[in-house]
């Protein structure tokens, strides 16, 4: 019955343009034969990465999330967005959309996914009650929160109804938007579907520490309106009212099976289009994949099974005999800043199952393995706080564990090594459905020599990333077996990590890349090692970053002394120590921004940045800035960014020290210091910590007696509070300790290693660091201080030096043979009185000034 | 379509180019990224980074992969072979190759051909 399909699927139509539809298109495009594909989706975007949706609150744009769009360039494919399929006529083999488009098909694939279900209750239709499923939902959420925060002029409170993985992710997102979140969960614990009671409790402790308030064993009964008719609170089943300015429902998803239902196809009792292991419905020309498909009465809620279904259907369309079987899946919490994951028989419901639990309330970890009655076969696992074992053990589900279960759970250090001799048929990456055997074959048969190459070749590890640790082990294990040496080499040119190279360059006094590569490496270098060498030379005080022999080593950012933006233009961010700027300088600044039409905003580092400067404009812009008394802010370098500070005791009634003056002193001391990665410093004038110094690489907080200094903090993707290094230091002693800390970091951290992981992995931890840096136990204090002193003495403003050197200025000419020509592919559109780069689908203006002018025109 | 005339265009002198470094050039309507290697060999590829659509490749870092000279995109760090234009590391995306231009070094003159 499939023979007629072989190589001739004909006109294939997919309803729904989500993640699984995209996977389907990608797989189909790899096939030859007689086919065309039309994918119809009702969202206005091309298929995007819903799994990483929350990252739009971390600065990713909608376009960043769009899944590989090159499949839509294939002439055989057509993507229709912003149009909904409203009816299915199986007799005529057509679907009809809301806009009246009638699309005939030979094969129809339903990939309509799910919608976020909200229980019917009073007030769920009030403004401010939102969901968390689509890009539009997130835009609505952000707009609502920003609007309310502006209208109310106080921090907002929010409630998330539903304490599952998505609810917690939504609560963390509220936190990112500055809303204090409370999570209401009907069950007696968080992530009730995935975790056992112990795991749920451990997770509650961890997320409470992050600032979430958690209410379990209680239901939301209705949403209450305030005087303005918008949401004002949420009433719980026990009558308590939680005040709320925004309510997000994350109470589960329901398959979007209406088309199938109305088209007369069987729909499962709990919803979802009924399909068998081939993903075909009762109608041989209609298939269903992804969250809308119901197998054995169940719909999936993850992307991995959907991708597997897409693969099955493509295979079948070409006469293959692949079948879908529900793979063991696991769930990992993400986007919250707390680790929790589980797989298999979490509650130990298998007859005779044994549980081995290891809870460490001090380290705040909870780990449990469920094994068969003879303690040999792995049946499930729960991991909270420390999920390293999750990716290693999940693939072993239903297989012999190979060691005593308790050996795995012993406190860190004693953990049994997980073998890499896993059977070939174990699924290593469930997102992309890649087995251990496929990964091994990538190395042994397809010539992959690194984890990166295996990722590209097999797509393993490219979705949620949770399998990457195991992937690395298997790849390296296979390489070793095949006789390749796996090293901690920086790249193919240098066989050693950064810290070793730093020591060699320092002790041997090497001064150029050619010398260094000749002595310690091979070849001509690459984008990994060249910037490392440039940074090492600069840290050691060897020359201006723009010297000819250094310039070819630099990342473009260091080469043109600006941060390259997505359209190839640069940002311009002069230094503003202490966040201070005189009105005079501000006027000069404003004039420059206005003359060039640069997009101007206050950055997160207490200074003002201008965006959109073309390479050829940089010297002119900087000449005017330097004339007005500004200098480079090194916003482009792997170096000190800025020292953030509060106003301190000079104005603030709580302040106990003059934090602003200290911040200026620190910024002028460490400006331009090149390091393995960028680093940030914060100074607060009292324990109220308005400068959020503990989220910085170096945090300084005033006390009655002096300063406390904290190190290794981080915001961003992996937030970490800095650890206390020393207390009650006077000004000079503070500088001494920070000098030593930074010099040691520059010496010994790995390439692109921020201080947070460096401090966390320092042998002996913060106590050992304290002995070296504060007590000078190793006697290297003076040497470290001398390294910083040399930097301070040799500091020159990179921009001033550049402007004085005609040779250096030549590098800003975009075309060697047409010095006056500029890039004609740039395109801008107006936005809120300024201009931003146009998206590929937008018609724009050729430069910032004309885009801005057009915007002002429109407003009139 | 290339707008570079078949007989090529002189764009600059070899010494206008810094060794192991990229430089932009306008050849006909084509935006081209020129690279002078340490050996004084000059290579050219399209200036446009196919992944971002921005005209930036001359501002990437020159290097080598197993001896073949390469350029790395300054934006998303994809790596290409400068001689063939082949994408050597697509950084998890689908590989897209670059257009390469022929370059003749004639005494001091650098000429770019289609
Ligand atoms: C915040 C968030 C985080 C997540 N995190 C994870 C995770 O970590 N791991 C994981 O595995 N999964 C995660 N998921 C779930 C994952 O995104 C889904 O499993 C996956 O997107 C399902 O793919 P799909 O193609 O079946 O459905 P969808 O991606 O929902 O796509 C269906 C598309 O069809 C459209 N559509 C529906 N009906 C019609 C119609 N009649 N006409 C036209 N178009 C229609 C919909 O608008 C939608 O665009 C997360 C989801 C969210 C919301
Ligand atoms: S940290 Fe203390 S001194 Fe600084 S602004 Fe806040 S309250 Fe004032
Ligand atoms: S398991 Fe998610 S990327 Fe591999």
Coordinates of N, CA and C in Angstrom, one line a residue, chain A residues 26 30 68 70-71 452-453 455-456 459 462 492-493 522-528 530-531 548 551-557 559-560 564-570 615 807 810-811 813-818 821-826, chain B residues 9-12 15-27 31-32 34 37-39 47-48 52-56 58-70 72 74-75 77 88-95:
Chain A
X26 N 12.4 20.2 6.7 CA 13.8 20.0 6.6 C 14.1 18.6 6.1
X30 N 15.6 16.9 2.0 CA 16.7 16.1 1.7 C 16.4 15.0 0.7
X68 N 16.1 27.5 11.1 CA 16.8 27.6 9.8 C 15.8 27.8 8.6
X70 N 16.5 28.4 5.5 CA 16.9 28.1 4.2 C 16.0 27.1 3.5
X71 N 15.3 26.3 4.4 CA 14.4 25.3 3.7 C 13.3 26.0 2.9
X452 N 32.0 19.6 18.0 CA 31.3 20.5 17.1 C 31.0 19.9 15.8
X453 N 31.9 19.1 15.3 CA 31.7 18.5 14.0 C 30.6 17.4 14.1
X455 N 28.1 17.5 16.2 CA 26.9 18.2 16.3 C 26.3 18.6 14.9
X456 N 27.2 19.1 14.1 CA 26.8 19.6 12.8 C 26.3 18.4 11.9
X459 N 23.3 16.6 14.3 CA 22.3 17.4 14.9 C 22.1 17.1 16.4
X462 N 21.9 19.9 19.6 CA 21.6 21.2 19.1 C 20.3 21.8 19.5
X492 N 43.6 23.7 16.7 CA 44.6 22.9 16.0 C 46.0 23.5 16.0
X493 N 46.1 24.8 16.4 CA 47.4 25.5 16.3 C 48.2 25.4 17.6
X522 N 51.7 25.7 15.7 CA 51.9 25.3 14.3 C 50.9 26.0 13.5
X523 N 51.2 26.2 12.2 CA 50.2 26.8 11.2 C 50.2 28.3 11.4
X524 N 49.1 28.9 10.9 CA 49.0 30.4 10.9 C 47.9 30.9 11.9
X525 N 47.4 30.0 12.6 CA 46.4 30.4 13.7 C 45.0 30.4 13.2
X526 N 44.1 30.9 14.0 CA 42.7 30.9 13.7 C 41.9 31.8 14.6
X527 N 40.6 31.9 14.4 CA 39.8 32.8 15.2 C 39.7 32.5 16.7
X528 N 40.2 31.3 17.0 CA 40.3 30.9 18.4 C 41.5 31.4 19.1
X530 N 44.2 33.3 17.8 CA 44.7 34.6 17.5 C 44.3 35.7 18.6
X531 N 42.9 35.8 18.8 CA 42.5 36.8 19.8 C 43.1 36.4 21.2
X548 N 50.5 47.1 14.1 CA 50.3 46.2 12.9 C 50.4 44.7 13.2
X551 N 47.2 43.7 15.0 CA 45.9 44.0 14.5 C 45.3 42.8 13.8
X552 N 46.2 42.0 13.1 CA 45.6 40.8 12.4 C 45.2 39.7 13.4
X553 N 45.5 39.9 14.7 CA 45.1 38.9 15.6 C 43.8 39.2 16.2
X554 N 43.3 40.4 16.1 CA 42.2 40.9 16.8 C 40.9 40.5 16.2
X555 N 39.9 40.2 17.1 CA 38.6 40.2 16.7 C 38.2 41.5 16.1
X556 N 37.3 41.5 15.2 CA 36.9 42.8 14.5 C 36.6 43.9 15.6
X557 N 36.1 43.5 16.7 CA 35.7 44.5 17.7 C 36.9 45.2 18.2
X559 N 39.7 45.3 16.6 CA 40.4 45.9 15.5 C 39.9 47.3 15.1
X560 N 38.6 47.4 15.1 CA 38.0 48.7 14.8 C 37.5 49.4 16.1
X564 N 30.8 45.1 17.0 CA 30.1 45.0 15.7 C 28.7 44.5 16.0
X565 N 27.7 45.2 15.3 CA 26.3 44.9 15.5 C 25.9 44.0 14.4
X566 N 24.6 43.5 14.4 CA 24.2 42.5 13.4 C 24.3 42.9 12.0
X567 N 24.2 44.2 11.7 CA 24.3 44.6 10.3 C 25.7 45.0 9.9
X568 N 26.7 44.8 10.7 CA 28.1 45.1 10.4 C 28.5 46.5 10.8
X569 N 27.6 47.3 11.3 CA 27.9 48.6 11.9 C 28.4 48.4 13.3
X570 N 28.8 49.5 13.9 CA 29.4 49.4 15.3 C 28.7 50.3 16.3
X615 N 31.8 51.7 9.8 CA 33.2 51.6 9.9 C 33.9 53.0 9.5
X807 N 48.4 55.7 9.6 CA 48.4 54.3 9.2 C 47.2 53.5 9.8
X810 N 43.8 54.2 8.3 CA 43.4 53.6 7.0 C 42.6 52.4 7.1
X811 N 42.7 51.7 8.3 CA 41.9 50.5 8.4 C 40.4 50.7 8.5
X813 N 38.8 52.5 6.3 CA 38.2 52.7 4.9 C 37.6 51.4 4.5
X814 N 36.3 51.4 4.1 CA 35.6 50.1 3.8 C 36.2 49.5 2.5
X815 N 36.5 50.3 1.4 CA 36.9 49.7 0.2 C 38.3 50.4 -0.2
X816 N 39.3 49.5 -0.3 CA 40.6 50.0 -0.6 C 40.7 50.8 -1.9
X817 N 39.8 50.5 -2.8 CA 39.9 51.2 -4.1 C 38.8 52.2 -4.3
X818 N 38.0 52.4 -3.3 CA 36.9 53.4 -3.5 C 36.7 54.0 -2.1
X821 N 33.2 55.3 -1.1 CA 31.9 54.5 -1.2 C 31.5 53.9 0.1
X822 N 30.2 53.8 0.3 CA 29.8 53.2 1.6 C 28.9 52.0 1.2
X823 N 28.6 51.2 2.3 CA 27.9 50.0 2.1 C 26.4 50.3 1.7
X824 N 26.1 49.9 0.5 CA 24.7 50.2 0.0 C 23.7 49.2 0.5
X825 N 24.1 48.1 1.1 CA 23.1 47.1 1.6 C 22.5 47.4 2.9
X826 N 23.0 48.5 3.6 CA 22.4 48.9 4.9 C 21.0 49.4 4.6
Chain B
X9 N 39.9 43.7 -12.9 CA 40.0 45.1 -12.5 C 41.2 45.2 -11.6
X10 N 42.0 46.3 -11.8 CA 43.1 46.5 -10.8 C 42.5 47.2 -9.6
X11 N 42.7 46.7 -8.4 CA 42.1 47.3 -7.2 C 43.1 48.1 -6.4
X12 N 44.3 47.6 -6.3 CA 45.3 48.3 -5.4 C 46.7 47.7 -5.6
X15 N 51.1 46.3 -1.5 CA 51.5 46.9 -0.2 C 50.3 47.7 0.5
X16 N 49.2 47.9 -0.3 CA 48.1 48.5 0.4 C 47.4 47.5 1.3
X17 N 47.8 46.2 1.2 CA 47.1 45.2 2.0 C 48.1 44.7 3.1
X18 N 47.5 44.6 4.3 CA 48.3 44.1 5.4 C 48.4 42.6 5.4
X19 N 49.6 42.0 5.6 CA 49.6 40.6 5.6 C 48.7 39.9 6.6
X20 N 48.2 38.8 6.3 CA 47.3 38.0 7.2 C 46.1 38.8 7.6
X21 N 45.6 39.7 6.8 CA 44.5 40.6 7.2 C 43.6 40.8 6.0
X22 N 42.3 41.1 6.2 CA 41.4 41.3 5.2 C 41.2 42.8 4.9
X23 N 40.7 43.1 3.6 CA 40.5 44.4 3.2 C 39.3 44.4 2.2
X24 N 38.4 45.4 2.3 CA 37.3 45.4 1.4 C 37.7 46.0 0.1
X25 N 37.0 45.6 -1.0 CA 37.2 46.3 -2.3 C 35.9 46.3 -3.1
X26 N 35.7 47.3 -3.9 CA 34.5 47.4 -4.8 C 34.9 47.1 -6.2
X27 N 34.5 46.0 -6.7 CA 34.9 45.6 -8.1 C 33.7 45.5 -8.9
X31 N 30.9 43.6 -4.1 CA 31.7 43.8 -2.9 C 32.5 42.6 -2.6
X32 N 33.8 42.8 -2.5 CA 34.8 41.7 -2.4 C 35.6 41.9 -1.2
X34 N 39.3 41.0 0.2 CA 40.6 40.6 -0.2 C 41.5 40.2 1.0
X37 N 48.0 36.9 2.3 CA 48.6 35.9 3.2 C 50.0 36.3 3.5
X38 N 50.6 35.6 4.5 CA 52.0 35.9 4.8 C 52.9 35.6 3.7
X39 N 52.5 34.6 2.8 CA 53.3 34.3 1.6 C 53.1 35.3 0.5
X47 N 32.2 39.7 0.0 CA 32.2 40.4 1.2 C 31.0 40.0 2.1
X48 N 30.0 39.6 1.5 CA 28.7 39.4 2.2 C 28.8 38.1 3.0
X52 N 24.4 36.3 8.0 CA 23.8 37.5 8.5 C 23.4 38.5 7.4
X53 N 23.9 38.3 6.2 CA 23.6 39.2 5.2 C 24.4 40.5 5.2
X54 N 25.3 40.6 6.2 CA 26.0 41.9 6.4 C 27.3 41.8 5.6
X55 N 27.8 42.9 5.1 CA 29.0 43.0 4.3 C 30.3 43.1 5.2
X56 N 30.7 42.0 5.8 CA 31.7 42.1 6.9 C 32.9 41.1 6.8
X58 N 35.6 40.8 5.3 CA 37.0 41.2 5.3 C 37.4 41.6 6.7
X59 N 36.5 41.8 7.6 CA 36.8 42.1 9.0 C 36.9 40.9 9.9
X60 N 36.9 39.7 9.3 CA 37.1 38.5 10.1 C 38.5 38.2 10.4
X61 N 38.8 37.0 11.0 CA 40.2 36.7 11.3 C 40.7 35.6 10.3
X62 N 41.9 35.9 9.7 CA 42.5 34.9 8.8 C 43.2 33.8 9.6
X63 N 43.1 32.6 9.1 CA 43.8 31.5 9.8 C 44.0 30.4 8.9
X64 N 44.1 29.2 9.5 CA 44.2 28.0 8.6 C 43.5 26.8 9.3
X65 N 43.0 25.9 8.5 CA 42.5 24.7 9.0 C 43.2 23.6 8.2
X66 N 44.0 22.8 8.9 CA 44.9 21.8 8.3 C 45.6 22.3 7.1
X67 N 46.2 23.5 7.2 CA 47.0 24.1 6.1 C 46.2 24.9 5.1
X68 N 44.9 24.8 5.0 CA 44.2 25.6 4.0 C 43.9 26.9 4.7
X69 N 44.1 28.0 3.9 CA 43.9 29.4 4.5 C 42.4 29.6 4.7
X70 N 42.0 30.2 5.8 CA 40.5 30.3 6.1 C 40.2 31.7 6.5
X72 N 37.2 33.6 9.2 CA 36.1 33.3 10.1 C 35.2 34.5 10.2
X74 N 33.2 37.5 11.4 CA 33.2 38.2 12.7 C 31.9 38.2 13.4
X75 N 30.8 37.8 12.7 CA 29.5 37.9 13.4 C 29.2 36.6 14.1
X77 N 30.9 33.5 13.5 CA 32.1 32.6 13.6 C 32.1 31.4 12.7
X88 N 33.7 25.3 6.0 CA 34.4 24.3 6.8 C 33.7 24.1 8.1
X89 N 33.2 25.1 8.7 CA 32.5 25.0 10.0 C 31.2 25.9 10.0
X90 N 30.1 25.3 9.8 CA 28.8 26.1 9.7 C 28.3 26.4 11.1
X91 N 29.0 26.0 12.2 CA 28.5 26.3 13.5 C 27.1 25.9 13.7
X92 N 26.8 24.6 13.4 CA 25.5 24.1 13.6 C 24.4 24.4 12.6
X93 N 24.7 25.3 11.7 CA 23.7 25.6 10.6 C 24.0 24.8 9.4
X94 N 23.2 25.0 8.4 CA 23.6 24.3 7.1 C 24.7 25.0 6.4
X95 N 25.6 24.2 5.9 CA 26.8 24.9 5.3 C 26.4 25.7 4.0

